[in-house]
Amino acid sequence: APGTIRVARKIVYRDGARDYHVGSIDLAFSRRQIDEDLRRQTVQTITAAFLLTLAIVVCVLLVGRRVTQPFTDIQEALEKLARGETDIYLSGIGRRDQIGRLSSAVRSFRDTLNRLRRAEQVTNGLLREKSTIEQQLRELNEDLEQKIAARTRELLNSIRIARDSQEKLQAIVDTALDAVVRMDRQGRIVGWNTQAEKIFGWRRDEV
């Protein structure tokens, strides 16, 4: 029949130099069935190969991501730190390999940068406080200088008035017709006019 594969084979038994014909085998196979089986096996083989290839690609991507992600995080963290940002994420923290040590070093750098920022803020606060205190001291010094200058002018004016009053008093005493003798609380003579010199006979510097 068309589309059929036939296989025929005789069965012979050999005993020494003689051959004995036992029978024959006649097999018939459907070509369509063989083609379908071959096609099905081919499809299964291709499908299995595709799934295996897909699994290998997925595994490579996952392993590659696991290997490259920490380096990507380190690169992004360094770029942020260069811009002054400290909110970084490092997926390699906790690993015991070189990636983990590198991630720990980047985190230590971030912590050091934070401490320096806090120290800078404290320093700036102290500098502002120092500037405020210096400004207050300058204002107090200026106010004190103004008060000292005003007080000095008042004292100089009082001294001038006292000197003028003393000179006027001395002029009045010197021109008096009576002897005028002035004494302090300890009994010492502090004033001796010209009329006293004439009456008592002692000069002012002697008395």
CSV table of C-alpha atoms in Angstrom, one decimal, residues 7-185:
chain,number,residue,atom,x,y,z
A,7,VAL,CA,10.7,-4.9,6.0
A,8,ALA,CA,11.2,-8.6,5.2
A,9,ARG,CA,13.9,-10.8,6.6
A,10,LYS,CA,14.5,-14.6,6.3
A,11,ILE,CA,15.4,-16.6,9.4
A,12,VAL,CA,18.1,-19.2,8.8
A,13,TYR,CA,19.6,-21.7,11.3
A,14,ARG,CA,23.2,-22.7,10.6
A,15,ASP,CA,24.6,-26.0,11.8
A,16,GLY,CA,28.1,-26.4,10.8
A,17,ALA,CA,28.3,-26.3,7.0
A,18,ARG,CA,24.6,-26.6,6.5
A,19,ASP,CA,21.9,-23.9,6.6
A,20,TYR,CA,18.3,-24.7,7.5
A,21,HIS,CA,15.6,-22.3,6.4
A,22,VAL,CA,13.3,-21.7,9.5
A,23,GLY,CA,11.0,-19.0,8.2
A,24,SER,CA,10.8,-15.3,7.5
A,25,ILE,CA,9.7,-12.0,9.2
A,26,ASP,CA,7.6,-9.5,7.3
A,27,LEU,CA,7.0,-6.1,9.0
A,28,ALA,CA,5.0,-3.3,7.7
A,29,PHE,CA,5.1,0.3,9.1
A,30,SER,CA,2.9,3.2,8.3
A,31,ARG,CA,5.1,6.1,6.9
A,32,ARG,CA,2.6,8.6,8.2
A,33,GLN,CA,2.8,7.3,11.7
A,34,ILE,CA,6.6,7.3,11.6
A,35,ASP,CA,6.6,10.9,10.3
A,36,GLU,CA,4.2,12.0,13.0
A,37,ASP,CA,6.3,10.3,15.7
A,38,LEU,CA,9.4,11.9,14.3
A,39,ARG,CA,7.8,15.3,14.1
A,40,ARG,CA,6.5,15.0,17.6
A,41,GLN,CA,9.9,14.0,18.9
A,42,THR,CA,11.5,16.8,17.0
A,43,VAL,CA,9.0,19.3,18.5
A,44,GLN,CA,9.6,17.9,22.0
A,45,THR,CA,13.4,18.1,21.5
A,46,ILE,CA,13.2,21.7,20.2
A,47,THR,CA,10.8,22.7,23.1
A,48,ALA,CA,13.1,21.1,25.7
A,49,ALA,CA,16.1,22.9,24.2
A,50,PHE,CA,14.3,26.2,24.2
A,51,LEU,CA,13.2,25.8,27.8
A,52,LEU,CA,16.7,24.8,28.8
A,53,THR,CA,18.1,27.8,27.0
A,54,LEU,CA,15.6,30.1,28.6
A,55,ALA,CA,16.4,28.7,32.0
A,56,ILE,CA,20.1,29.2,31.4
A,57,VAL,CA,19.5,32.8,30.3
A,58,VAL,CA,17.3,33.5,33.4
A,59,CYS,CA,20.0,32.0,35.7
A,60,VAL,CA,22.7,34.1,34.0
A,61,LEU,CA,20.6,37.2,34.4
A,62,LEU,CA,19.9,36.5,38.0
A,63,VAL,CA,23.5,35.7,38.8
A,64,GLY,CA,24.7,38.7,36.8
A,65,ARG,CA,22.2,41.0,38.6
A,66,ARG,CA,23.3,39.6,41.9
A,67,VAL,CA,26.9,40.3,41.0
A,68,THR,CA,26.5,43.6,39.3
A,69,GLN,CA,23.8,45.2,41.5
A,70,PRO,CA,26.2,45.9,44.4
A,71,PHE,CA,28.6,47.6,42.1
A,72,THR,CA,25.8,49.7,40.6
A,73,ASP,CA,24.7,50.6,44.2
A,74,ILE,CA,28.3,51.6,45.0
A,75,GLN,CA,28.6,53.7,41.9
A,76,GLU,CA,25.3,55.5,42.6
A,77,ALA,CA,26.3,56.0,46.2
A,78,LEU,CA,29.6,57.6,45.3
A,79,GLU,CA,27.9,59.9,42.8
A,80,LYS,CA,25.4,61.0,45.5
A,81,LEU,CA,28.2,61.5,48.0
A,82,ALA,CA,30.0,63.6,45.4
A,83,ARG,CA,26.9,65.8,45.2
A,84,GLY,CA,26.7,66.0,49.0
A,85,GLU,CA,23.8,63.6,49.4
A,86,THR,CA,24.0,61.0,52.1
A,87,ASP,CA,20.8,59.0,51.6
A,88,ILE,CA,22.5,56.0,49.9
A,89,TYR,CA,21.6,52.3,49.7
A,90,LEU,CA,24.2,49.6,49.5
A,91,SER,CA,23.0,46.1,48.8
A,92,GLY,CA,26.4,44.6,49.4
A,93,ILE,CA,26.4,45.3,53.1
A,94,GLY,CA,26.8,42.1,55.1
A,95,ARG,CA,28.6,40.1,52.4
A,96,ARG,CA,31.9,38.6,53.4
A,97,ASP,CA,33.6,39.1,50.1
A,98,GLN,CA,35.4,42.0,48.4
A,99,ILE,CA,32.1,43.6,47.5
A,100,GLY,CA,31.0,43.6,51.1
A,101,ARG,CA,34.2,45.2,52.2
A,102,LEU,CA,34.0,47.8,49.5
A,103,SER,CA,30.3,48.6,50.5
A,104,SER,CA,31.3,48.9,54.1
A,105,ALA,CA,34.1,51.3,53.2
A,106,VAL,CA,31.6,53.5,51.2
A,107,ARG,CA,29.2,53.4,54.2
A,108,SER,CA,32.1,54.4,56.6
A,109,PHE,CA,32.9,57.3,54.2
A,110,ARG,CA,29.2,58.4,54.4
A,111,ASP,CA,29.2,58.2,58.2
A,112,THR,CA,32.5,60.3,58.3
A,113,LEU,CA,30.9,62.9,56.0
A,114,ASN,CA,27.8,63.1,58.3
A,115,ARG,CA,30.1,63.6,61.3
A,116,LEU,CA,32.0,66.3,59.5
A,117,ARG,CA,28.7,68.0,58.5
A,118,ARG,CA,27.6,68.0,62.1
A,119,ALA,CA,30.9,69.4,63.3
A,120,GLU,CA,30.7,72.1,60.6
A,121,GLN,CA,27.2,73.0,61.8
A,122,VAL,CA,28.4,73.2,65.4
A,123,THR,CA,31.4,75.3,64.3
A,124,ASN,CA,29.3,77.6,62.3
A,125,GLY,CA,27.0,78.0,65.3
A,126,LEU,CA,29.9,78.8,67.6
A,127,LEU,CA,31.2,81.3,65.0
A,128,ARG,CA,27.8,83.0,64.8
A,129,GLU,CA,27.6,83.1,68.6
A,130,LYS,CA,31.2,84.6,68.7
A,131,SER,CA,30.3,87.2,66.2
A,132,THR,CA,27.2,88.1,68.2
A,133,ILE,CA,29.2,88.4,71.4
A,134,GLU,CA,31.8,90.5,69.7
A,135,GLN,CA,29.1,92.8,68.3
A,136,GLN,CA,27.6,93.1,71.8
A,137,LEU,CA,31.1,93.8,73.3
A,138,ARG,CA,31.7,96.5,70.6
A,139,GLU,CA,28.4,98.1,71.4
A,140,LEU,CA,29.1,98.0,75.2
A,141,ASN,CA,32.6,99.4,74.6
A,142,GLU,CA,31.2,102.2,72.5
A,143,ASP,CA,28.5,103.0,75.1
A,144,LEU,CA,31.1,102.8,77.9
A,145,GLU,CA,33.5,105.1,76.0
A,146,GLN,CA,30.7,107.6,75.4
A,147,LYS,CA,29.7,107.5,79.1
A,148,ILE,CA,33.4,107.9,80.1
A,149,ALA,CA,33.8,110.8,77.7
A,150,ALA,CA,30.7,112.5,79.0
A,151,ARG,CA,31.7,111.9,82.6
A,152,THR,CA,35.2,113.2,81.9
A,153,ARG,CA,33.7,116.4,80.4
A,154,GLU,CA,31.5,116.7,83.4
A,155,LEU,CA,34.5,116.3,85.8
A,156,LEU,CA,36.6,118.7,83.7
A,157,ASN,CA,33.8,121.2,83.8
A,158,SER,CA,33.4,120.8,87.5
A,159,ILE,CA,37.1,121.2,88.1
A,160,ARG,CA,37.2,124.3,85.9
A,161,ILE,CA,34.2,125.7,87.8
A,162,ALA,CA,35.8,124.8,91.2
A,163,ARG,CA,39.1,126.4,90.1
A,164,ASP,CA,37.3,129.5,88.9
A,165,SER,CA,35.3,129.7,92.2
A,166,GLN,CA,38.5,129.2,94.2
A,167,GLU,CA,40.3,131.9,92.3
A,168,LYS,CA,37.4,134.2,92.7
A,169,LEU,CA,37.2,133.4,96.4
A,170,GLN,CA,40.9,133.8,96.8
A,171,ALA,CA,40.7,137.2,95.0
A,172,ILE,CA,37.9,138.3,97.4
A,173,VAL,CA,39.9,137.0,100.4
A,174,ASP,CA,43.1,138.7,99.3
A,175,THR,CA,41.4,142.1,98.9
A,176,ALA,CA,39.5,141.9,102.2
A,177,LEU,CA,40.4,144.5,104.8
A,178,ASP,CA,40.3,141.9,107.6
A,179,ALA,CA,42.7,139.1,108.3
A,180,VAL,CA,41.1,135.8,106.9
A,181,VAL,CA,42.5,132.6,108.2
A,182,ARG,CA,41.0,129.3,107.0
A,183,MET,CA,41.5,125.9,108.7
A,184,ASP,CA,40.6,122.3,107.8
A,185,ARG,CA,38.9,119.8,110.1
